[in-house]
JSON list of N, CA and C in Angstrom, two decimals:
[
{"chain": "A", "resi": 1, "resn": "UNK", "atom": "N", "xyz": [53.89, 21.50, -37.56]},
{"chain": "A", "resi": 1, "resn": "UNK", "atom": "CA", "xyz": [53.75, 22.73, -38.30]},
{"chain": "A", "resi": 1, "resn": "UNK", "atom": "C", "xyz": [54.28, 23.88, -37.46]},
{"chain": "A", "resi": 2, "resn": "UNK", "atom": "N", "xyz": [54.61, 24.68, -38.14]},
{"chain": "A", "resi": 2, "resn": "UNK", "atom": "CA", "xyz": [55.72, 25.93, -37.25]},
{"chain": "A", "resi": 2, "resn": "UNK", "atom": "C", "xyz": [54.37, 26.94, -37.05]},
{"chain": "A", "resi": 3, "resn": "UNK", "atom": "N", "xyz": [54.83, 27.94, -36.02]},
{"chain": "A", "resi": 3, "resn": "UNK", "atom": "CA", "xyz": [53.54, 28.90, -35.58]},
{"chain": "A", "resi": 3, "resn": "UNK", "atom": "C", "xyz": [54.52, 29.99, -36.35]},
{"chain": "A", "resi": 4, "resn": "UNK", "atom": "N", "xyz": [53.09, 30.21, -36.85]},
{"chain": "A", "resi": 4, "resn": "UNK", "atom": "CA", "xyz": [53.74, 31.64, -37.30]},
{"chain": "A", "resi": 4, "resn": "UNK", "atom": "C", "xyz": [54.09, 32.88, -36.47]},
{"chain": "A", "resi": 5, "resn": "UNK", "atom": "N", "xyz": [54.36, 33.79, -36.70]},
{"chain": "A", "resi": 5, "resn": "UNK", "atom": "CA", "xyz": [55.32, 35.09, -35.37]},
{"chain": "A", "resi": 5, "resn": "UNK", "atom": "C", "xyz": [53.96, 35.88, -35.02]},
{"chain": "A", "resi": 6, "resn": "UNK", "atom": "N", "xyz": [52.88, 35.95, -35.71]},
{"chain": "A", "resi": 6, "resn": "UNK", "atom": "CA", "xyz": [51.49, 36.47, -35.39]},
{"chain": "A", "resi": 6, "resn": "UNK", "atom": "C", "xyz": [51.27, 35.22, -33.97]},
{"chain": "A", "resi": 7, "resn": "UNK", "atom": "N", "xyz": [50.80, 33.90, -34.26]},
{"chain": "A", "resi": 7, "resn": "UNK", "atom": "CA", "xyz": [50.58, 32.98, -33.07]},
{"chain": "A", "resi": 7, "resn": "UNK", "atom": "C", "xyz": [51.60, 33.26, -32.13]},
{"chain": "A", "resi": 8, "resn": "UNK", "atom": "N", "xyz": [53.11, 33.15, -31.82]},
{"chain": "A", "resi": 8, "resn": "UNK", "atom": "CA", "xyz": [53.94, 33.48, -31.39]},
{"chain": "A", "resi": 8, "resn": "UNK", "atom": "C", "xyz": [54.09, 34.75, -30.09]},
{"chain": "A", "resi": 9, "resn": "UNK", "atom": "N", "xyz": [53.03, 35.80, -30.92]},
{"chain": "A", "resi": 9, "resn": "UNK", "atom": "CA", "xyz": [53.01, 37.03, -30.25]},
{"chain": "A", "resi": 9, "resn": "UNK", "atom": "C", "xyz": [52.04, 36.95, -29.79]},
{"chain": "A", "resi": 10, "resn": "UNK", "atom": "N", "xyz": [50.69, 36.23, -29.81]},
{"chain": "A", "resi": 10, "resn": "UNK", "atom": "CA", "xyz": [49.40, 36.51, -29.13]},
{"chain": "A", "resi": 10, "resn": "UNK", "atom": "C", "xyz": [49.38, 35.05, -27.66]},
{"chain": "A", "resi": 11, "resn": "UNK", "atom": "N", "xyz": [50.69, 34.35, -27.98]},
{"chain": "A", "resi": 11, "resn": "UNK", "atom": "CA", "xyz": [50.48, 33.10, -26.86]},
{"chain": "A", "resi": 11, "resn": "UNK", "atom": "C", "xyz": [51.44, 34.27, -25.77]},
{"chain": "A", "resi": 12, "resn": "UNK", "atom": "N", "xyz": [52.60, 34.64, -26.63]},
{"chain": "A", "resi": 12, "resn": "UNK", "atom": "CA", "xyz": [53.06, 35.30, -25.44]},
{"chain": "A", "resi": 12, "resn": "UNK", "atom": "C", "xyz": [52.58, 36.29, -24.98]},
{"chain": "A", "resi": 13, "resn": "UNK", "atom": "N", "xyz": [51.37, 37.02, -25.30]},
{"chain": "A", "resi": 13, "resn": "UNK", "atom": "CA", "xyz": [50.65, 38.03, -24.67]},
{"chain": "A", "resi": 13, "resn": "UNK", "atom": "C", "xyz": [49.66, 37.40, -23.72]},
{"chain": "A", "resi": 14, "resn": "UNK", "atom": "N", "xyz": [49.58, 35.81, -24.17]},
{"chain": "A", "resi": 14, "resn": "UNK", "atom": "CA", "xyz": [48.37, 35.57, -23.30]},
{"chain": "A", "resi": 14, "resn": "UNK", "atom": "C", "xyz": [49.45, 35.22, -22.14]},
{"chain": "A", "resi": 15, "resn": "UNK", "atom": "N", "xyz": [49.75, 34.66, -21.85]},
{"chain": "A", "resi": 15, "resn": "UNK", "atom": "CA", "xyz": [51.11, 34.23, -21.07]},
{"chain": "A", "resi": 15, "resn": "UNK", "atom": "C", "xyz": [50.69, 35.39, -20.20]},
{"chain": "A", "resi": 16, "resn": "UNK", "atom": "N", "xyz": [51.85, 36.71, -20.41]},
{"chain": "A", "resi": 16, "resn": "UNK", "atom": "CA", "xyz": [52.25, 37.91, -20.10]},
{"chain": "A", "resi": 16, "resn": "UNK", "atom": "C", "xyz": [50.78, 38.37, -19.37]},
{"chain": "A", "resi": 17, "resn": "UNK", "atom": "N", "xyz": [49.75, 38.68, -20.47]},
{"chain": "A", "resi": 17, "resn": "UNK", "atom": "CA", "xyz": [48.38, 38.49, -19.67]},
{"chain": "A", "resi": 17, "resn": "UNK", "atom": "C", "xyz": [47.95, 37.58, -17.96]},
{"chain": "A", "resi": 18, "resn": "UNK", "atom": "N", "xyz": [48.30, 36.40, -17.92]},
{"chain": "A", "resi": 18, "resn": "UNK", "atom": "CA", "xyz": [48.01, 35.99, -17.37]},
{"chain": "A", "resi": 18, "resn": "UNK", "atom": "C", "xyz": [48.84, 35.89, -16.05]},
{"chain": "A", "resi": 19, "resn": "UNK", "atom": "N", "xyz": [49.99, 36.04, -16.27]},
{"chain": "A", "resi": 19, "resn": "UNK", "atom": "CA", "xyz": [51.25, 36.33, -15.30]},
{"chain": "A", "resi": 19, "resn": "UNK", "atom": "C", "xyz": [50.72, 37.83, -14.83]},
{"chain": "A", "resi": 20, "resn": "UNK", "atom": "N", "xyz": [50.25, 38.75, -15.22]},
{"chain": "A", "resi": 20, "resn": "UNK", "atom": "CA", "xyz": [49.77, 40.11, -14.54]},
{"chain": "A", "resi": 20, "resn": "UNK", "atom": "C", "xyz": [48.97, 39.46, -13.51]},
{"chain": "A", "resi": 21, "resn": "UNK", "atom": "N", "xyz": [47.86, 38.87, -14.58]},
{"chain": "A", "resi": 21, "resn": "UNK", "atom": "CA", "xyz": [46.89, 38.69, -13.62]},
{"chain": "A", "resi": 21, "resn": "UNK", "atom": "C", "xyz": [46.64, 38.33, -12.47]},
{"chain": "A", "resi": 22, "resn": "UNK", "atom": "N", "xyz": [47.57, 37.00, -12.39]},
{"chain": "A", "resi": 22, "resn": "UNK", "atom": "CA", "xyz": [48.19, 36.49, -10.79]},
{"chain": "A", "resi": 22, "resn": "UNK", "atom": "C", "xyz": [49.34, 37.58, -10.21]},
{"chain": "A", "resi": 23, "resn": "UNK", "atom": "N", "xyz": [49.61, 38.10, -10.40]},
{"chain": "A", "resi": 23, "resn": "UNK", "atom": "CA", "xyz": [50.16, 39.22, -9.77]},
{"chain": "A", "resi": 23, "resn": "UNK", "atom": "C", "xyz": [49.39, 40.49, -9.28]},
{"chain": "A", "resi": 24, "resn": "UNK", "atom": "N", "xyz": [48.31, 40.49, -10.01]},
{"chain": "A", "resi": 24, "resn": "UNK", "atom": "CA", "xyz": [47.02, 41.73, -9.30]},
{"chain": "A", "resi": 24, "resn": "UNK", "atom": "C", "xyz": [46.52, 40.60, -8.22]},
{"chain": "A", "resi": 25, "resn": "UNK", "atom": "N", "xyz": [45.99, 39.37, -8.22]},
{"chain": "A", "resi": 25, "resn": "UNK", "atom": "CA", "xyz": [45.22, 38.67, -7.12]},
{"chain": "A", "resi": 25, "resn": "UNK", "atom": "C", "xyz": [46.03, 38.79, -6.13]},
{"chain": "A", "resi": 26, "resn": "UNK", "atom": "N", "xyz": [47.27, 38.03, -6.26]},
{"chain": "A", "resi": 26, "resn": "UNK", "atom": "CA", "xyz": [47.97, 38.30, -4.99]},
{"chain": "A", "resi": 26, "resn": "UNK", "atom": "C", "xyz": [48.35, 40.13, -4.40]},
{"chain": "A", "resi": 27, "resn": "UNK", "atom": "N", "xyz": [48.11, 40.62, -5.02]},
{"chain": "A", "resi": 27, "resn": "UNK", "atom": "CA", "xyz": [48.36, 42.26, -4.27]},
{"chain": "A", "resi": 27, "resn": "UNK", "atom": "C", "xyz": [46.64, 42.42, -3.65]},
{"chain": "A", "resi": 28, "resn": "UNK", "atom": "N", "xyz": [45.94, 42.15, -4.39]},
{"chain": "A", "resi": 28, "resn": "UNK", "atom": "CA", "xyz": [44.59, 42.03, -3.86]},
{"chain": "A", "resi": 28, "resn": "UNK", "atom": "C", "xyz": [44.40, 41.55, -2.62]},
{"chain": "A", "resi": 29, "resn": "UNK", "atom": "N", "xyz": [44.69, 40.24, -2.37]},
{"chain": "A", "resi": 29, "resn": "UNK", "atom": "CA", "xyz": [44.87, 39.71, -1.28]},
{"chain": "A", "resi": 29, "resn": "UNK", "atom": "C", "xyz": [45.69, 40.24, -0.41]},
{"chain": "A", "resi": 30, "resn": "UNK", "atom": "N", "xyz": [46.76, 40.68, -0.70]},
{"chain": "A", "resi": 30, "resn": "UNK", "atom": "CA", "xyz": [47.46, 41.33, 0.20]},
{"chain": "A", "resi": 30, "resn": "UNK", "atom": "C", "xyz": [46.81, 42.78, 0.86]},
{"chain": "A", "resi": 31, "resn": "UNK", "atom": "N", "xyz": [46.04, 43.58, -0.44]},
{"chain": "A", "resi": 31, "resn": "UNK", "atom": "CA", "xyz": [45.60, 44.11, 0.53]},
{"chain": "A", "resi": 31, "resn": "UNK", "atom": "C", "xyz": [44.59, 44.44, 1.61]},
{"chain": "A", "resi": 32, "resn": "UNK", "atom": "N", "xyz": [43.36, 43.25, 1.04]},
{"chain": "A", "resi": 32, "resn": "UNK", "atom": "CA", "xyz": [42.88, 42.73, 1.75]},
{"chain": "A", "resi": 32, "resn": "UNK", "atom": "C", "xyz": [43.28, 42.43, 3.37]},
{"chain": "A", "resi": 33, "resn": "UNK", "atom": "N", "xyz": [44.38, 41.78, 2.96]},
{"chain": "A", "resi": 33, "resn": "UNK", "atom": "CA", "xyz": [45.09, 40.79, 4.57]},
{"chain": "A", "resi": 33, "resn": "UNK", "atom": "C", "xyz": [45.79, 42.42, 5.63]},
{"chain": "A", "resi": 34, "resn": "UNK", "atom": "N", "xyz": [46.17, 43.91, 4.84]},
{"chain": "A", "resi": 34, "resn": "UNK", "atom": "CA", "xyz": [46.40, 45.02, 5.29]},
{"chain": "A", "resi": 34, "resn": "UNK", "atom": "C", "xyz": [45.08, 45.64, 5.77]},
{"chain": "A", "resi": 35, "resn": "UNK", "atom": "N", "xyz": [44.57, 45.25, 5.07]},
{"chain": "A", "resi": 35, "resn": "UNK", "atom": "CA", "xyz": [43.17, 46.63, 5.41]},
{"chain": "A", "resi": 35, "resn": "UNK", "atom": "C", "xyz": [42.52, 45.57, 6.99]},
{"chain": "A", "resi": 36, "resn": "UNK", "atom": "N", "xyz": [42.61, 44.34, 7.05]},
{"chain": "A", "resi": 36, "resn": "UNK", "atom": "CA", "xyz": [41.97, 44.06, 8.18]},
{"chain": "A", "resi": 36, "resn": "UNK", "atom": "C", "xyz": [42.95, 44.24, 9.43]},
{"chain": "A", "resi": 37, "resn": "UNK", "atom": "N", "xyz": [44.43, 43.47, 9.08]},
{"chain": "A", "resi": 37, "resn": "UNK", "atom": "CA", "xyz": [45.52, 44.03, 10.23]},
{"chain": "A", "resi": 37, "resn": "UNK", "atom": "C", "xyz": [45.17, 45.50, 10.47]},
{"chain": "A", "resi": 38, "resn": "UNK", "atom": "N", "xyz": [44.86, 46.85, 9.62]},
{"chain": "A", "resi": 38, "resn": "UNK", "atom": "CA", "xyz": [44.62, 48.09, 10.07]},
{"chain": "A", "resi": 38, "resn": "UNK", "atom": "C", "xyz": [43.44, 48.53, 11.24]},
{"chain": "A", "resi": 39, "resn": "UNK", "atom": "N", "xyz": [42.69, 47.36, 10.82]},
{"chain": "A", "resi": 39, "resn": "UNK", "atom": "CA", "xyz": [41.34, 47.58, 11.63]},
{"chain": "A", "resi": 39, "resn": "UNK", "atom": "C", "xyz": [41.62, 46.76, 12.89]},
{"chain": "A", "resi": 40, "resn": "UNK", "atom": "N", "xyz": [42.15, 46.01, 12.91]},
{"chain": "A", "resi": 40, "resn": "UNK", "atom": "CA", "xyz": [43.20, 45.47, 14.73]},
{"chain": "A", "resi": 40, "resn": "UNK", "atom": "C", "xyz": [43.49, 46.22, 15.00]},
{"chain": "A", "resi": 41, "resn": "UNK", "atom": "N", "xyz": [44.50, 47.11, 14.26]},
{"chain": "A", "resi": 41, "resn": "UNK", "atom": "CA", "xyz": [45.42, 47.97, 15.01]},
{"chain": "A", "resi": 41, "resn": "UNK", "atom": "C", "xyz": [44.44, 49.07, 15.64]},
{"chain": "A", "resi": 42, "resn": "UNK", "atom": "N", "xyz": [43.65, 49.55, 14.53]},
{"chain": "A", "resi": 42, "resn": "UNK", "atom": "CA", "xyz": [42.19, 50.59, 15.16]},
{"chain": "A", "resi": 42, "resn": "UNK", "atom": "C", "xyz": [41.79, 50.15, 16.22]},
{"chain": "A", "resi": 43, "resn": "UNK", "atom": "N", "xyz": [41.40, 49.43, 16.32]},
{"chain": "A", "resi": 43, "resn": "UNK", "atom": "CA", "xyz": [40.61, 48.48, 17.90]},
{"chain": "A", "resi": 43, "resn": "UNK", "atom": "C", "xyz": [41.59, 48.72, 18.55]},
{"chain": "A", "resi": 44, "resn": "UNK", "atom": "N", "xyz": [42.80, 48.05, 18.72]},
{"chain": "A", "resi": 44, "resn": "UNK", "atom": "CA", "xyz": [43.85, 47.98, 19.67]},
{"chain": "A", "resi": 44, "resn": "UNK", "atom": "C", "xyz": [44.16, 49.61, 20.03]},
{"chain": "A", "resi": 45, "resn": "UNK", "atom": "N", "xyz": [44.56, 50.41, 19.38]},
{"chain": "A", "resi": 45, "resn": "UNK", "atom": "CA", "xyz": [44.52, 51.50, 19.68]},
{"chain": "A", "resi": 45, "resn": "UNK", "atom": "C", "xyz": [43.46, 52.24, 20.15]},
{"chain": "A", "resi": 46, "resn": "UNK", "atom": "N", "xyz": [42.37, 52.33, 20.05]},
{"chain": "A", "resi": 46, "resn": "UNK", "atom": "CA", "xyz": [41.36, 52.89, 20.55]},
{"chain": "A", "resi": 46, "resn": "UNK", "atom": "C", "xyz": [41.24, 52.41, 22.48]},
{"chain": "A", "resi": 47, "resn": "UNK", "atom": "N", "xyz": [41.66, 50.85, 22.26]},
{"chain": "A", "resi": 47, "resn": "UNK", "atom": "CA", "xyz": [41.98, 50.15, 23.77]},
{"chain": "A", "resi": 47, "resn": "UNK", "atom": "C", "xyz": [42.68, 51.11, 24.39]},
{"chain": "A", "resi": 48, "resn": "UNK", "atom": "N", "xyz": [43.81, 51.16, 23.67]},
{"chain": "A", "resi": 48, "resn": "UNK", "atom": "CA", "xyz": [44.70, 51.68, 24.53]},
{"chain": "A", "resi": 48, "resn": "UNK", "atom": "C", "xyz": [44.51, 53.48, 24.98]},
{"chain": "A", "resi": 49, "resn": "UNK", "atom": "N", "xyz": [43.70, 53.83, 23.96]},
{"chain": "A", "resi": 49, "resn": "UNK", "atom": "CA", "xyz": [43.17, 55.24, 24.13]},
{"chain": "A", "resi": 49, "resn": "UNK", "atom": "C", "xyz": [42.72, 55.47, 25.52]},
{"chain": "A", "resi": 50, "resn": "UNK", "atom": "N", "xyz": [41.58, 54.44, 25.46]},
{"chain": "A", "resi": 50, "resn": "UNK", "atom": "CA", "xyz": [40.91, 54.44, 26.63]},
{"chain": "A", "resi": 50, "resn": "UNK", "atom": "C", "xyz": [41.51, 53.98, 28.00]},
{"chain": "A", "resi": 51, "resn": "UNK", "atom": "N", "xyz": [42.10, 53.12, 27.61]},
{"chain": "A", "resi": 51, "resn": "UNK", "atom": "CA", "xyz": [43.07, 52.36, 28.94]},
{"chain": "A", "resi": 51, "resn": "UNK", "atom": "C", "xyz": [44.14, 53.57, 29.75]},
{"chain": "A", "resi": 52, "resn": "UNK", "atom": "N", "xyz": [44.56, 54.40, 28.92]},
{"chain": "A", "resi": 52, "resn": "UNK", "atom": "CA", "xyz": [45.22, 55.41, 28.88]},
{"chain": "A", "resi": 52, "resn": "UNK", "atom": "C", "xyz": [44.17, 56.47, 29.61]},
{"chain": "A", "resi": 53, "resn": "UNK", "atom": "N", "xyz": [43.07, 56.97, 29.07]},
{"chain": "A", "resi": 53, "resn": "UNK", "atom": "CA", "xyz": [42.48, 58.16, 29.88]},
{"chain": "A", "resi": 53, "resn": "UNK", "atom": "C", "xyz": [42.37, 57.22, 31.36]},
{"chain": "A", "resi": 54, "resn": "UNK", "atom": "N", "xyz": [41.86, 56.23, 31.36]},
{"chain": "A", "resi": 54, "resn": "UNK", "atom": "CA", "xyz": [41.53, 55.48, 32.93]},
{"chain": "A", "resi": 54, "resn": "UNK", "atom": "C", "xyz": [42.65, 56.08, 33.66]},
{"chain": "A", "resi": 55, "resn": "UNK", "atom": "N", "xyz": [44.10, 55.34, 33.45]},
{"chain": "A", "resi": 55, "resn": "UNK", "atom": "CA", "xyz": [44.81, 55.50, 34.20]},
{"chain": "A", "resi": 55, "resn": "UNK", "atom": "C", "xyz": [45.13, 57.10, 34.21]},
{"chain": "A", "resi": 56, "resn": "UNK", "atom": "N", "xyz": [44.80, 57.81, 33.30]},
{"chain": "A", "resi": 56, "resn": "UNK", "atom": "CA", "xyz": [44.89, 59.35, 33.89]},
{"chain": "A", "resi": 56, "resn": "UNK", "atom": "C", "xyz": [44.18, 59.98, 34.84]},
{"chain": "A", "resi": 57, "resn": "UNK", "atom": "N", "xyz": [43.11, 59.47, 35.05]},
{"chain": "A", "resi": 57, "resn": "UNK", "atom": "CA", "xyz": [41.69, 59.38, 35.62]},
{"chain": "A", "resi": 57, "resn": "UNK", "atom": "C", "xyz": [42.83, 59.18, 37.00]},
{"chain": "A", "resi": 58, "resn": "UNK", "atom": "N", "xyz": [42.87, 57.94, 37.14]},
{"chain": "A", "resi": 58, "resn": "UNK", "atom": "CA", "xyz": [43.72, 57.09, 38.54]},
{"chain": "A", "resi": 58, "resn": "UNK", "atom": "C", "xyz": [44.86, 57.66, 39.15]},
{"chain": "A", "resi": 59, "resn": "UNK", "atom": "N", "xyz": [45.58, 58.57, 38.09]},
{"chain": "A", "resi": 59, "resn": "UNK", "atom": "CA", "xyz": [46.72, 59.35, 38.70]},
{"chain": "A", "resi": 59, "resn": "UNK", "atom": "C", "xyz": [46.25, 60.18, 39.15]},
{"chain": "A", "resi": 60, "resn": "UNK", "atom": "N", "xyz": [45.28, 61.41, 38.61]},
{"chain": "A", "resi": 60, "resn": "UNK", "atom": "CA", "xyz": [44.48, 62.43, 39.31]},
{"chain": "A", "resi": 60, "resn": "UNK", "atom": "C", "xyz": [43.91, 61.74, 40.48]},
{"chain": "A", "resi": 61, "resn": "UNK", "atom": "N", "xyz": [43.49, 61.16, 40.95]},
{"chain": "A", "resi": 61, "resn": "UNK", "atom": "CA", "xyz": [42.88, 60.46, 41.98]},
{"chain": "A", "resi": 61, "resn": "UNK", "atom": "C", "xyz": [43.87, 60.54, 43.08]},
{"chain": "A", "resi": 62, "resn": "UNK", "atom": "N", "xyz": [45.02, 59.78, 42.62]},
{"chain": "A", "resi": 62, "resn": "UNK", "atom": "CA", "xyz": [46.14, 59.73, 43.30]},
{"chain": "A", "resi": 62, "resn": "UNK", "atom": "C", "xyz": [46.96, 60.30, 44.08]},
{"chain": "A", "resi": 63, "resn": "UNK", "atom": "N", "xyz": [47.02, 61.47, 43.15]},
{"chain": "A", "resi": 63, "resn": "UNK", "atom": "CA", "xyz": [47.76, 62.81, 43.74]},
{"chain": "A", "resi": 63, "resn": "UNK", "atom": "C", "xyz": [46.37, 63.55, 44.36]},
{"chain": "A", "resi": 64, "resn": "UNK", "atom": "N", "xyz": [45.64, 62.94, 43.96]},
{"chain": "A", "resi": 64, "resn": "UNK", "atom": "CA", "xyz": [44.32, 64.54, 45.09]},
{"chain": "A", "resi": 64, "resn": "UNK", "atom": "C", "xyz": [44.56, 63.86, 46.56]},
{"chain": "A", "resi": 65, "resn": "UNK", "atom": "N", "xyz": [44.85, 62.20, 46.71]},
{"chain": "A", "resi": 65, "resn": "UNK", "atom": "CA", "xyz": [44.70, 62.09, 48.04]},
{"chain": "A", "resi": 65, "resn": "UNK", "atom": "C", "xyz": [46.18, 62.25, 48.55]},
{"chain": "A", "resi": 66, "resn": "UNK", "atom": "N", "xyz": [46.98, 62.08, 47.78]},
{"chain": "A", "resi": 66, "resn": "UNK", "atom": "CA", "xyz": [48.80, 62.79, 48.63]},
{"chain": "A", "resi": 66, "resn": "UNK", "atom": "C", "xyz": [48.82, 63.73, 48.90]},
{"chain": "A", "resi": 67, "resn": "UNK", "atom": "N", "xyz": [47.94, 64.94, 48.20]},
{"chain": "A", "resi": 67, "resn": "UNK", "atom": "CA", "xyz": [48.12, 66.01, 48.65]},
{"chain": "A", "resi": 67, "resn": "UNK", "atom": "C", "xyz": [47.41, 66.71, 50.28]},
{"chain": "A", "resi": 68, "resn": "UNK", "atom": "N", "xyz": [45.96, 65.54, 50.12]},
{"chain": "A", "resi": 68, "resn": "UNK", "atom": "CA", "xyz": [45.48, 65.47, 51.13]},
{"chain": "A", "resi": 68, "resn": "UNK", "atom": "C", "xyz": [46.33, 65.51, 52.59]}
]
């Protein structure tokens, strides 16, 4: 039996429907998999924040005793 163009239009909406849909999960996930790489990079940077004042710390040190 032939589908009529009403069935026709609601399979291809479900289709179309459902092809979005896996296309929102995977951006989901993706940004999921961004928002935690961001929070590495936060950590890592904050490291290096600090790693950074130390050695500023160590250069002042440095030069107080050359000048000595």
């Amino acid at each position: 039996m032939a589908k009529t163009n009403m069935e026709r239009t609601l399979e291809a909406l479900v289709d179309f429907a459902d092809i979005h849909r896996q296309s929102l999960t995977r951006l989901s996930e993706s940004i999921e998999a961004l928002t935690v790489q961001m929070g590495h990079f936060s950590e890592n940077l904050t490291r290096s924040e600090i790693q950074l004042e130390r050695l500023g710390e160590r250069v002042e040190r440095i030069a107080g005793i050359v000048e000595q």
